[in-house]
Coordinates of C-alpha atoms and ligand atoms in Angstrom, one line a residue:
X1383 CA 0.0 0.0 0.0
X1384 CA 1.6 3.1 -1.2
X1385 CA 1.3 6.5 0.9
X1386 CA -0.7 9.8 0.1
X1387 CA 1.2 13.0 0.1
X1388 CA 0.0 16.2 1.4
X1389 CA 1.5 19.3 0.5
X1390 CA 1.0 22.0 2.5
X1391 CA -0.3 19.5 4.7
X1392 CA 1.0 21.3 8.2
X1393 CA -1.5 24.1 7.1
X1394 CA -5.5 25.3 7.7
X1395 CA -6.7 22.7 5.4
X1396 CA -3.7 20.5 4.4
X1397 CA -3.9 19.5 8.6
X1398 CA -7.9 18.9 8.5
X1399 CA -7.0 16.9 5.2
X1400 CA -3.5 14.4 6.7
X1401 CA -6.7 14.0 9.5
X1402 CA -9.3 13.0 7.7
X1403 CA -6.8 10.4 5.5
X1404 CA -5.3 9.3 8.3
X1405 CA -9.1 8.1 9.9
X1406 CA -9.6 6.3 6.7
X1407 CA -6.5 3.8 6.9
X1408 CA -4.5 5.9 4.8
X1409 CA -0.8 6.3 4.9
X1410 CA 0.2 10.0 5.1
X1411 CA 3.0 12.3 4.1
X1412 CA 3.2 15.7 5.5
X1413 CA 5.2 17.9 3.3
X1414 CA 5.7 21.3 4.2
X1415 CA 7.8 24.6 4.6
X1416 CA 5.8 26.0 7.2
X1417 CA 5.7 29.5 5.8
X1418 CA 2.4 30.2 7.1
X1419 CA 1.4 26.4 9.0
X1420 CA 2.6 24.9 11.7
X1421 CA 3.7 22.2 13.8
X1422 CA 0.8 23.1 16.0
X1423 CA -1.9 22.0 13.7
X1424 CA -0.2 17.9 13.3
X1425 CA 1.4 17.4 16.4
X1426 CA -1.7 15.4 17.5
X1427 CA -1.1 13.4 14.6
X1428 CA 3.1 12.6 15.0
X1429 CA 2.3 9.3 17.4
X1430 CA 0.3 7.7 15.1
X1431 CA 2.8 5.6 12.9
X1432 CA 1.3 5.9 9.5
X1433 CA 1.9 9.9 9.7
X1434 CA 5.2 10.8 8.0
X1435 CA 6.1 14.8 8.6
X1436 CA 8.9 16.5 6.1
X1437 CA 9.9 19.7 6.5
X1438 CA 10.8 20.6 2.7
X1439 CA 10.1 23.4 0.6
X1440 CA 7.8 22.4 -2.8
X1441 CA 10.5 24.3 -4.9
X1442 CA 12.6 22.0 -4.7
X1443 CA 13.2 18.7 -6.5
X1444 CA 10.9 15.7 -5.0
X1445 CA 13.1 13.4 -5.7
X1446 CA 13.7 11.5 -2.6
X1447 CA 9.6 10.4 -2.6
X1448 CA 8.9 7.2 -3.6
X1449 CA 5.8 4.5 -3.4
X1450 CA 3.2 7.9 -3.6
X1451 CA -0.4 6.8 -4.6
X1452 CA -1.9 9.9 -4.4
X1453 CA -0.6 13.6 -4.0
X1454 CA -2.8 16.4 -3.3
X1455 CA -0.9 19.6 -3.8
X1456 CA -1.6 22.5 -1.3
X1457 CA 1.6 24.0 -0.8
X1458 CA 1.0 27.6 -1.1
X1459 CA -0.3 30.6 1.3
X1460 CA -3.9 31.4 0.9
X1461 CA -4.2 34.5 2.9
X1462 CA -4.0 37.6 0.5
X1463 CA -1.9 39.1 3.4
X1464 CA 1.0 36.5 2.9
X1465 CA 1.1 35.5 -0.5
X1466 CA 1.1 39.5 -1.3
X1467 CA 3.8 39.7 1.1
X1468 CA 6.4 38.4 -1.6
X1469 CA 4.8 38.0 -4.6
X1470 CA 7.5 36.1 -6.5
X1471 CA 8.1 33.7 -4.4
X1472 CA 4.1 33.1 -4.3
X1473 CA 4.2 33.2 -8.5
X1474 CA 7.4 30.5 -7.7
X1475 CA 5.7 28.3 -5.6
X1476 CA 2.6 27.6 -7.9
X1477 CA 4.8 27.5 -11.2
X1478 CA 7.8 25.7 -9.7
X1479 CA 6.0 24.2 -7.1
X1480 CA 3.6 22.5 -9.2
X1481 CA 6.1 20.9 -12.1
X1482 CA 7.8 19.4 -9.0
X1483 CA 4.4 18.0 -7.8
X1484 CA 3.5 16.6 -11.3
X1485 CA 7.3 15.5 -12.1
X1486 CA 6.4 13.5 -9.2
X1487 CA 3.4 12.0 -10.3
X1488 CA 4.6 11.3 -13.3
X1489 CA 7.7 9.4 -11.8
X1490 CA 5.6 7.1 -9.4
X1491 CA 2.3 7.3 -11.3
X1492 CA 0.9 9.1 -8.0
X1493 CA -2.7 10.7 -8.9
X1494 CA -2.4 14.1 -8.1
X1495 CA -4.9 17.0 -6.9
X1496 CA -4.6 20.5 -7.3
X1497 CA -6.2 23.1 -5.0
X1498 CA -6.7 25.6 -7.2
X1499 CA -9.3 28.1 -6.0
X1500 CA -12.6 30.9 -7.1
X1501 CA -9.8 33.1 -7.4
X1502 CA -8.8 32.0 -10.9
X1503 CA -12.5 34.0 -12.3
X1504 CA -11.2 37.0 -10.8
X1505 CA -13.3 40.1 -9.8
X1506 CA -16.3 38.3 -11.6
X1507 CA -18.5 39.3 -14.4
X1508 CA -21.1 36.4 -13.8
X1509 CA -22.8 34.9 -10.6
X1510 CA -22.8 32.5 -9.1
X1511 CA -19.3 31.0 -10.7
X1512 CA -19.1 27.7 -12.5
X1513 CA -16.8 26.2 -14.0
X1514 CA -17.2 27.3 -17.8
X1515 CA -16.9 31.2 -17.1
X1516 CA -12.7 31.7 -17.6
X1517 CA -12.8 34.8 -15.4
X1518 CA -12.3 38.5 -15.1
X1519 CA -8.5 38.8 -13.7
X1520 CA -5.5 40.9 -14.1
X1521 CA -1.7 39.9 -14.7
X1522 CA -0.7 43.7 -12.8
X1523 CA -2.7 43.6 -9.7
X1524 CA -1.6 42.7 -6.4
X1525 CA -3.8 39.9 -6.2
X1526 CA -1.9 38.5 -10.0
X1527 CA 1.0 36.5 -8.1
X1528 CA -2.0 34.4 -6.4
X1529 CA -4.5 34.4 -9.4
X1530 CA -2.3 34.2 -12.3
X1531 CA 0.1 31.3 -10.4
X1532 CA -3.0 29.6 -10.2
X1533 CA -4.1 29.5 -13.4
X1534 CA -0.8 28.7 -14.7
X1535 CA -1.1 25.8 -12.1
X1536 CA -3.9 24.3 -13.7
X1537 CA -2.8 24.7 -17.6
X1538 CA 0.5 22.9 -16.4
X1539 CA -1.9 20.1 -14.5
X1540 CA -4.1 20.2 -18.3
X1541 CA -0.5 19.8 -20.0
X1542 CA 0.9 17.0 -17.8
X1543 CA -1.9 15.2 -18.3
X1544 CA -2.2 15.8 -22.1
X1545 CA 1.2 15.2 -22.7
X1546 CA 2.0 12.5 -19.9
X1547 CA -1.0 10.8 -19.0
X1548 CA -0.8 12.2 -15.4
X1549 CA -4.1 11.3 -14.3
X1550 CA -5.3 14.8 -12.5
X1551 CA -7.8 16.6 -10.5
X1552 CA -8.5 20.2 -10.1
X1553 CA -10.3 21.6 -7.2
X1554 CA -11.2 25.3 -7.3
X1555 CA -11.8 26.1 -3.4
X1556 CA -14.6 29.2 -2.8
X1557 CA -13.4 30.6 0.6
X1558 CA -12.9 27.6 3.3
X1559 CA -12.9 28.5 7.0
X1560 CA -12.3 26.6 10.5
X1561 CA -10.1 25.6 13.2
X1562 CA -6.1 25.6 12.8
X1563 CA -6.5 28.7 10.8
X1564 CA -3.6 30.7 12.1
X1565 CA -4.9 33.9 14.4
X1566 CA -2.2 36.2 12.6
X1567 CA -3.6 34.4 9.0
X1568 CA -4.9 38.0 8.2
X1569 CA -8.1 36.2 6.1
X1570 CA -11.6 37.6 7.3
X1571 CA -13.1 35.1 9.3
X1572 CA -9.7 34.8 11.7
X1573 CA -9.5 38.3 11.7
X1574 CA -13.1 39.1 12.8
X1575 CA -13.2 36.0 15.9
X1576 CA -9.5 37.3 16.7
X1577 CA -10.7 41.2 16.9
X1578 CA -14.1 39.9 18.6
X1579 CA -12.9 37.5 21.7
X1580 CA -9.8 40.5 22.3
X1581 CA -12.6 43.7 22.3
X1582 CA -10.6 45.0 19.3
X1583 CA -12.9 46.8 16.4
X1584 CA -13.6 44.7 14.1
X1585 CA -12.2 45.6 10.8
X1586 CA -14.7 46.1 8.1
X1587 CA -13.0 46.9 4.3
X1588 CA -14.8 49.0 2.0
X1589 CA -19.0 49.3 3.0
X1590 CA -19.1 45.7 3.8
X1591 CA -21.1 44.9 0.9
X1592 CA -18.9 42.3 -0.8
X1593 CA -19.8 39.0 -0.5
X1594 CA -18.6 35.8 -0.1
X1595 CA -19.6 32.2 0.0
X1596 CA -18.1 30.8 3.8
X1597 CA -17.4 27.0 3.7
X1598 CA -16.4 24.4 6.8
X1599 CA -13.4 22.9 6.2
X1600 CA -14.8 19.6 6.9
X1601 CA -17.1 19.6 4.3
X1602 CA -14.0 20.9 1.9
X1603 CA -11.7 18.2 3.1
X1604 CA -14.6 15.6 2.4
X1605 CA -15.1 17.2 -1.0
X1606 CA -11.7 16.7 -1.7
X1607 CA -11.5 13.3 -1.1
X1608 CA -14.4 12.5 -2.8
X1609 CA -13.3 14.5 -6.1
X1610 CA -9.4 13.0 -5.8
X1611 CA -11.4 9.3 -5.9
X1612 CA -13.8 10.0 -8.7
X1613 CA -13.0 8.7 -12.4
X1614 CA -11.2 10.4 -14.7
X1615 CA -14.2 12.2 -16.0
X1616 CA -13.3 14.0 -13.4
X1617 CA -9.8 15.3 -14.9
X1618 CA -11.7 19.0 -15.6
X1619 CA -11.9 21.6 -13.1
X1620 CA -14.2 21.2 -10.4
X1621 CA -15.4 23.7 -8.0
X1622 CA -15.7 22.7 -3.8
X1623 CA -17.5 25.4 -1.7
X1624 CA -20.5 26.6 -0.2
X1625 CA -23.2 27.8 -2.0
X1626 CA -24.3 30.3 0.3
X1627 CA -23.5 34.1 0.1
X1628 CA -23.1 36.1 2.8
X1629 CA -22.1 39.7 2.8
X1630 CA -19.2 40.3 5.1
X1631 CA -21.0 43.1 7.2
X1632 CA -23.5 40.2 8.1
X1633 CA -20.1 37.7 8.4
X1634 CA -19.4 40.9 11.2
X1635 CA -22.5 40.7 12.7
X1636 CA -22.5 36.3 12.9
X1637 CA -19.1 36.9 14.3
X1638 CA -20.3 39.1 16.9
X1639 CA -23.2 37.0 18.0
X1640 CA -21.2 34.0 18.0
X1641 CA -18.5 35.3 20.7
X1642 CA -21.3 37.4 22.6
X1643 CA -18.8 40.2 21.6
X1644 CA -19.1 44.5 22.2
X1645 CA -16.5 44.8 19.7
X1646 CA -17.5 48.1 17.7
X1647 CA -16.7 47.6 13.7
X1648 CA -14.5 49.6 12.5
X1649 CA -14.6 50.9 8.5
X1650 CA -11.4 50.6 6.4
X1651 CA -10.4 51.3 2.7
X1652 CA -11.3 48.4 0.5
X1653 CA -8.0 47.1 -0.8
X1654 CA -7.3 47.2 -4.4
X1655 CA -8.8 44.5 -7.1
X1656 CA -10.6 43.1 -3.8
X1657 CA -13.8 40.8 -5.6
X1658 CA -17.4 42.4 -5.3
X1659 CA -19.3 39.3 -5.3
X1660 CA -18.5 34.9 -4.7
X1661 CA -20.7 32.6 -4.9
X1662 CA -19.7 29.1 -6.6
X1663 CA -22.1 26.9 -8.6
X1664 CA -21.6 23.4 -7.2
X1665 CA -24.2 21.7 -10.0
X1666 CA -21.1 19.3 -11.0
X1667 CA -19.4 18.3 -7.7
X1668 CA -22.9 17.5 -6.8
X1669 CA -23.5 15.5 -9.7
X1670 CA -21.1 13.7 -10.0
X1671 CA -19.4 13.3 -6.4
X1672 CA -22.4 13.2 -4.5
X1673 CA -21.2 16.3 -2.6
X1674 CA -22.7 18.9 -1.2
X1675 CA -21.7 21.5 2.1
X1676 CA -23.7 20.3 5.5
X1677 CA -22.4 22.7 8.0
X1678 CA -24.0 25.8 8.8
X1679 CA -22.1 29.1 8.7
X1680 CA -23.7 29.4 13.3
X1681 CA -22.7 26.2 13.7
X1682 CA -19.4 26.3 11.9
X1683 CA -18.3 30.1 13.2
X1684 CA -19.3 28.4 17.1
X1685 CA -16.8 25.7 16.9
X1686 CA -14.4 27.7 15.0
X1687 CA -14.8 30.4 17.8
X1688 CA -14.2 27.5 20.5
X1689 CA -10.9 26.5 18.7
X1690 CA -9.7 30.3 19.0
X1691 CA -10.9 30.8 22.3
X1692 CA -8.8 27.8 23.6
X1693 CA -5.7 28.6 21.8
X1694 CA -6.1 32.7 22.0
X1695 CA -2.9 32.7 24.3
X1696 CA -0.6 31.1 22.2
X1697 CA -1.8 33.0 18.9
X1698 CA -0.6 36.7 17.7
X1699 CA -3.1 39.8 16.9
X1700 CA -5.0 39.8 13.7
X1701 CA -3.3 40.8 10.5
X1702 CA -4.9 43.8 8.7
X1703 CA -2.4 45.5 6.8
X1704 CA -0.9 44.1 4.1
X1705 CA 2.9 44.7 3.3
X1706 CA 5.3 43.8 0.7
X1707 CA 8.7 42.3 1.2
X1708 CA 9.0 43.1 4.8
X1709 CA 9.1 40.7 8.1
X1710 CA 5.4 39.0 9.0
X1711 CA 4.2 38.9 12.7
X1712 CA 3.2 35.7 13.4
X1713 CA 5.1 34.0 10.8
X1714 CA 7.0 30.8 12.2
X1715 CA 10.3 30.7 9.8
X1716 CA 12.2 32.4 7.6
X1717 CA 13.4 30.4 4.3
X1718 CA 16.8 30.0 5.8
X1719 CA 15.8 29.2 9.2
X1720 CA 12.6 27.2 8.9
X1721 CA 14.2 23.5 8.9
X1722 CA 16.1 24.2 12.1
X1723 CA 13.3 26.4 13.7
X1724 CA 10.7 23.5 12.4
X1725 CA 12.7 20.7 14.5
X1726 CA 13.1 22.7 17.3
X1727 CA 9.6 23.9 17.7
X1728 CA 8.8 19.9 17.4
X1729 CA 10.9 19.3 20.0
X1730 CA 9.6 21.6 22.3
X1731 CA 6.0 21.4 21.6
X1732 CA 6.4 17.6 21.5
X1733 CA 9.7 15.9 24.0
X1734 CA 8.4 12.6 23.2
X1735 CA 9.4 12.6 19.5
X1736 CA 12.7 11.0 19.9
X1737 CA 10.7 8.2 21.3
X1738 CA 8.4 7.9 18.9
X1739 CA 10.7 7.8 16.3
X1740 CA 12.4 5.2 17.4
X1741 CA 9.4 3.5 17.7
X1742 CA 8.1 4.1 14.7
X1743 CA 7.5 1.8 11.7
X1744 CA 9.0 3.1 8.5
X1745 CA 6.3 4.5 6.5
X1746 CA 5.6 3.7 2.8
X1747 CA 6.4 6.5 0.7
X1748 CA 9.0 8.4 2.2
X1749 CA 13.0 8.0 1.8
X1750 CA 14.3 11.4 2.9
X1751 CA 17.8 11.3 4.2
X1752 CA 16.6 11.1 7.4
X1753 CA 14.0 9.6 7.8
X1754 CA 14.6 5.9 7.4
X1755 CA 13.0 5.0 10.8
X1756 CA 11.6 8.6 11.2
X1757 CA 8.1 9.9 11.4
X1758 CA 9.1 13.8 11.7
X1759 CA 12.0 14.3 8.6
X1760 CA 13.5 17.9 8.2
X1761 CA 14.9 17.4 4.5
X1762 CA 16.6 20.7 3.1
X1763 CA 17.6 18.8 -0.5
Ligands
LIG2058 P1 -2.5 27.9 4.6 O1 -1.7 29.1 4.3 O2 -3.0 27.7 5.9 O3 -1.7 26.5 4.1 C1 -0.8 26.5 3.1 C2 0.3 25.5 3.6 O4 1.3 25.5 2.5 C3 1.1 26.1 4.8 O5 1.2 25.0 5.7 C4 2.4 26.6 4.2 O6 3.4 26.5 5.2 C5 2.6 25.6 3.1 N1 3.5 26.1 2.1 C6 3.5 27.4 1.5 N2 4.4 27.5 0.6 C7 5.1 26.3 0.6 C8 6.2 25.8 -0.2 N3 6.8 26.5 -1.1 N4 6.6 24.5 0.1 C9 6.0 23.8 1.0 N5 5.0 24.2 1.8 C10 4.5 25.4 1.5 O7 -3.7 27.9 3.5 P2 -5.0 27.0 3.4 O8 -6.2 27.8 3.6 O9 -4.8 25.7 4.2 O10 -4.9 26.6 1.8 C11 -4.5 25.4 1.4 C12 -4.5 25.4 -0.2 O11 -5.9 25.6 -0.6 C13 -3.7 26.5 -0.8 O12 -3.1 26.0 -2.0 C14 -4.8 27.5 -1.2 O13 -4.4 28.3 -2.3 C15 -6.0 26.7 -1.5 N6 -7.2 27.4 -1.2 C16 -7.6 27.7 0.0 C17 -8.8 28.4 0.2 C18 -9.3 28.7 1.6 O14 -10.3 29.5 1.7 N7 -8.8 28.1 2.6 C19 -9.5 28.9 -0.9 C20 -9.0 28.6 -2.2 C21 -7.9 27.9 -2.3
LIG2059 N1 -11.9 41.6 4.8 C1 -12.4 42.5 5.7 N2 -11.7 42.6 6.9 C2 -10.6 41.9 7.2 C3 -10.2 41.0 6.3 C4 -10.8 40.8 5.1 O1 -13.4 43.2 5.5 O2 -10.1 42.1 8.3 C5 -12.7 41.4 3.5 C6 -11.8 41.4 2.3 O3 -11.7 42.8 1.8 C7 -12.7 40.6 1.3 C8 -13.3 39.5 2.2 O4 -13.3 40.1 3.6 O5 -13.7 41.3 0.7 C9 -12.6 38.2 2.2 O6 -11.3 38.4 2.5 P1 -10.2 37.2 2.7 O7 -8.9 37.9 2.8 O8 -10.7 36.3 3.8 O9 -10.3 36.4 1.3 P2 -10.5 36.7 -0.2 O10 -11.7 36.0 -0.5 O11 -10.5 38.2 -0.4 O12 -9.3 36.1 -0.8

């Protein structure tokens, strides 16, 4: 039995993902840089012996991964704060990123999943979003490095599989929120349950009349599954969210309620190139994978709100403003530090890992230098 790779899998969704594989029998490898995850969000996962962590950035070459059934390729920030942050190396990690993934695939005949997302239609010109519309986007803005490295993801998943056979999926994500999102994540859900449970004003951009379509990551992680096991009709783009739009004034207003909040809201500049309206059409997921959201944005926003009250200590202030090339509060490495940082956050967070190392099986799917007999690898090749 050959092991499923998660990229990005020490991150918001990549952790809920790793999770939910690991529940079904699965073997799992956690890839990651930890640019904007963290150990955090997997160390519940480390004793269990068919979890494999590697610390490894997904621009570089894959090469030491071997018996991979199954990759699903999430390496990349989400949060418009951090991947505007530096914009190249966001444009890097979906081109470069992505051939490595699909090199990789094509080496051990993995199938691979790519979570693309709603950005790729832009600031769109139809509503809801399905998959025929091809979008309203521009290669100058400061959303581009996200948008456009996305889209150039999936024509390089359309031409591997064209050209190689690579047998692919592509899920476009609407916007996905829950616990293990980072408090310092700077997206609007963390921002609004950090600024409520601290009596900060909650920071509204523009009018607040932009919507969005707010999805639990369960039902995303379940989605994904689902779409990464269909048949290869399903090689076409597919979108995964929640159908139901909500204005983020009235996200505010749930937020507040939710945390029994006397946070005031607080009205700031709308950021450039920011989409007026989100809503995907889920007609084909649902045809064809069965698969529709079940969770409630109440019931979601409660147990997300739980999550963040329990680990408010530990996590930074909200993230509002976004910068450009400069240092990020709340940001756990820097590229040349991360590996070393990574282990010894493990090692502090978790004392027990020697032991479980030595303890631990060797897991299918992994032959980092390292890692022979080790469940928690920090590869720099
Ligand atoms: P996240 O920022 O919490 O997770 C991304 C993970 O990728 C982090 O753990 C990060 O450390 C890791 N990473 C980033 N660059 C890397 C690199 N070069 N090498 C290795 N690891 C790297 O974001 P998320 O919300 O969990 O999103 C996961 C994926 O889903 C992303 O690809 C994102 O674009 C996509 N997506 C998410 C949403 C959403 O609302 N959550 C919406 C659309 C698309
Ligand atoms: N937003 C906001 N306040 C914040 C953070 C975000 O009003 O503190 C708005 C943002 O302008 C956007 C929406 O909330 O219209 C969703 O933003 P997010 O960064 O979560 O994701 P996006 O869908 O824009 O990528």
């Amino acid at each position: 039995m050959g092991s499923i790779l998660v990229s990005g899998g020490a991150g918001f969704v990549g952790s809920f993902l790793c999770e939910a594989l690991l529940d079904r029998g699965e073997h799992v490898v956690c890839l990651d840089n930890l640019q904007t995850g963290s150990l955090g969000n997997i160390l519940h996962l480390v004793p269990n012996e068919r979890f494999l962590f590697s610390a490894q950035d997904v621009e570089l070459p894959l090469s030491a991964f071997n018996d991979i059934e199954q990759i699903y390729n999430l390496a990349c920030p989400a949060s418009p704060v951090h991947y505007q942050n530096d914009p190249i190396r966001t444009l890097r990690t979906n081109v470069i990123g992505a051939i490595n993934i699909l090199e990789l695939a094509r080496r051990t005949g993995a199938r691979v999943l790519q979570a693309s997302t709603s950005e790729v239609y832009g600031d769109p010109e139809i509503h809801p979003q399905s998959e025929g519309y091809r979008g309203s986007v521009t290669s100058f803005g400061p959303r581009a490095c996200y948008d456009e490295g996305k889209r150039a993801a999936e024509t390089l998943f359309h031409d591997y599989c064209k050209m190689y056979d690579v047998d692919i999926r592509i899920a476009r994500i609407f916007n996905t929120y829950g616990p293990n999102m980072a408090g310092s994540d700077g997206r609007v859900v963390s921002n609004f349950i950090m600024q409520a449970l601290s009596g900060q004003p909650i920071t509204i951009y523009g009018e607040g009349k932009q919507t969005r379509s707010f999805c639990y990551v369960t039902d995303l992680v379940e989605g994904l599954i689902r779409l990464m096991n269909a048949g290869p009709h399903m090689r076409q783009p597919c979108n995964l969210g929640n159908p139901t739009e909500t204005t983020i004034r009235e996200l505010a207003e749930h937020v507040i309620e939710a945390t029994g909040s006397s946070s005031e809201l607080q009205f700031l500049p709308l950021p450039q190139d920011d989409p007026i309206r989100r809503r995907p059409d889920i007609s084909l997921a649902f045809k064809n994978l069965g698969w529709q959201p079940t969770t409630h944005l109440p019931e979601g926003l409660a147990r997300t709100v739980e999550y963040f009250e329990s680990h408010q200590q530990q996590r930074p202030r909200a993230m509002t403003q976004p910068s450009r090339g400069g240092p990020i509060v709340g940001r756990l490495f820097t590229d040349s530090l991360h590996v070393a940082a990574g282990e010894q956050q493990m090692r502090r967070l978790h004392p027990d890992s020697a032991q479980l190392r030595s303890n631990g099986r060797k897991p299918n799917g992994h032959a980092g230098k390292d890692a022979d007999s080790d469940r928690i690898g920090f590869n720099s090749n």
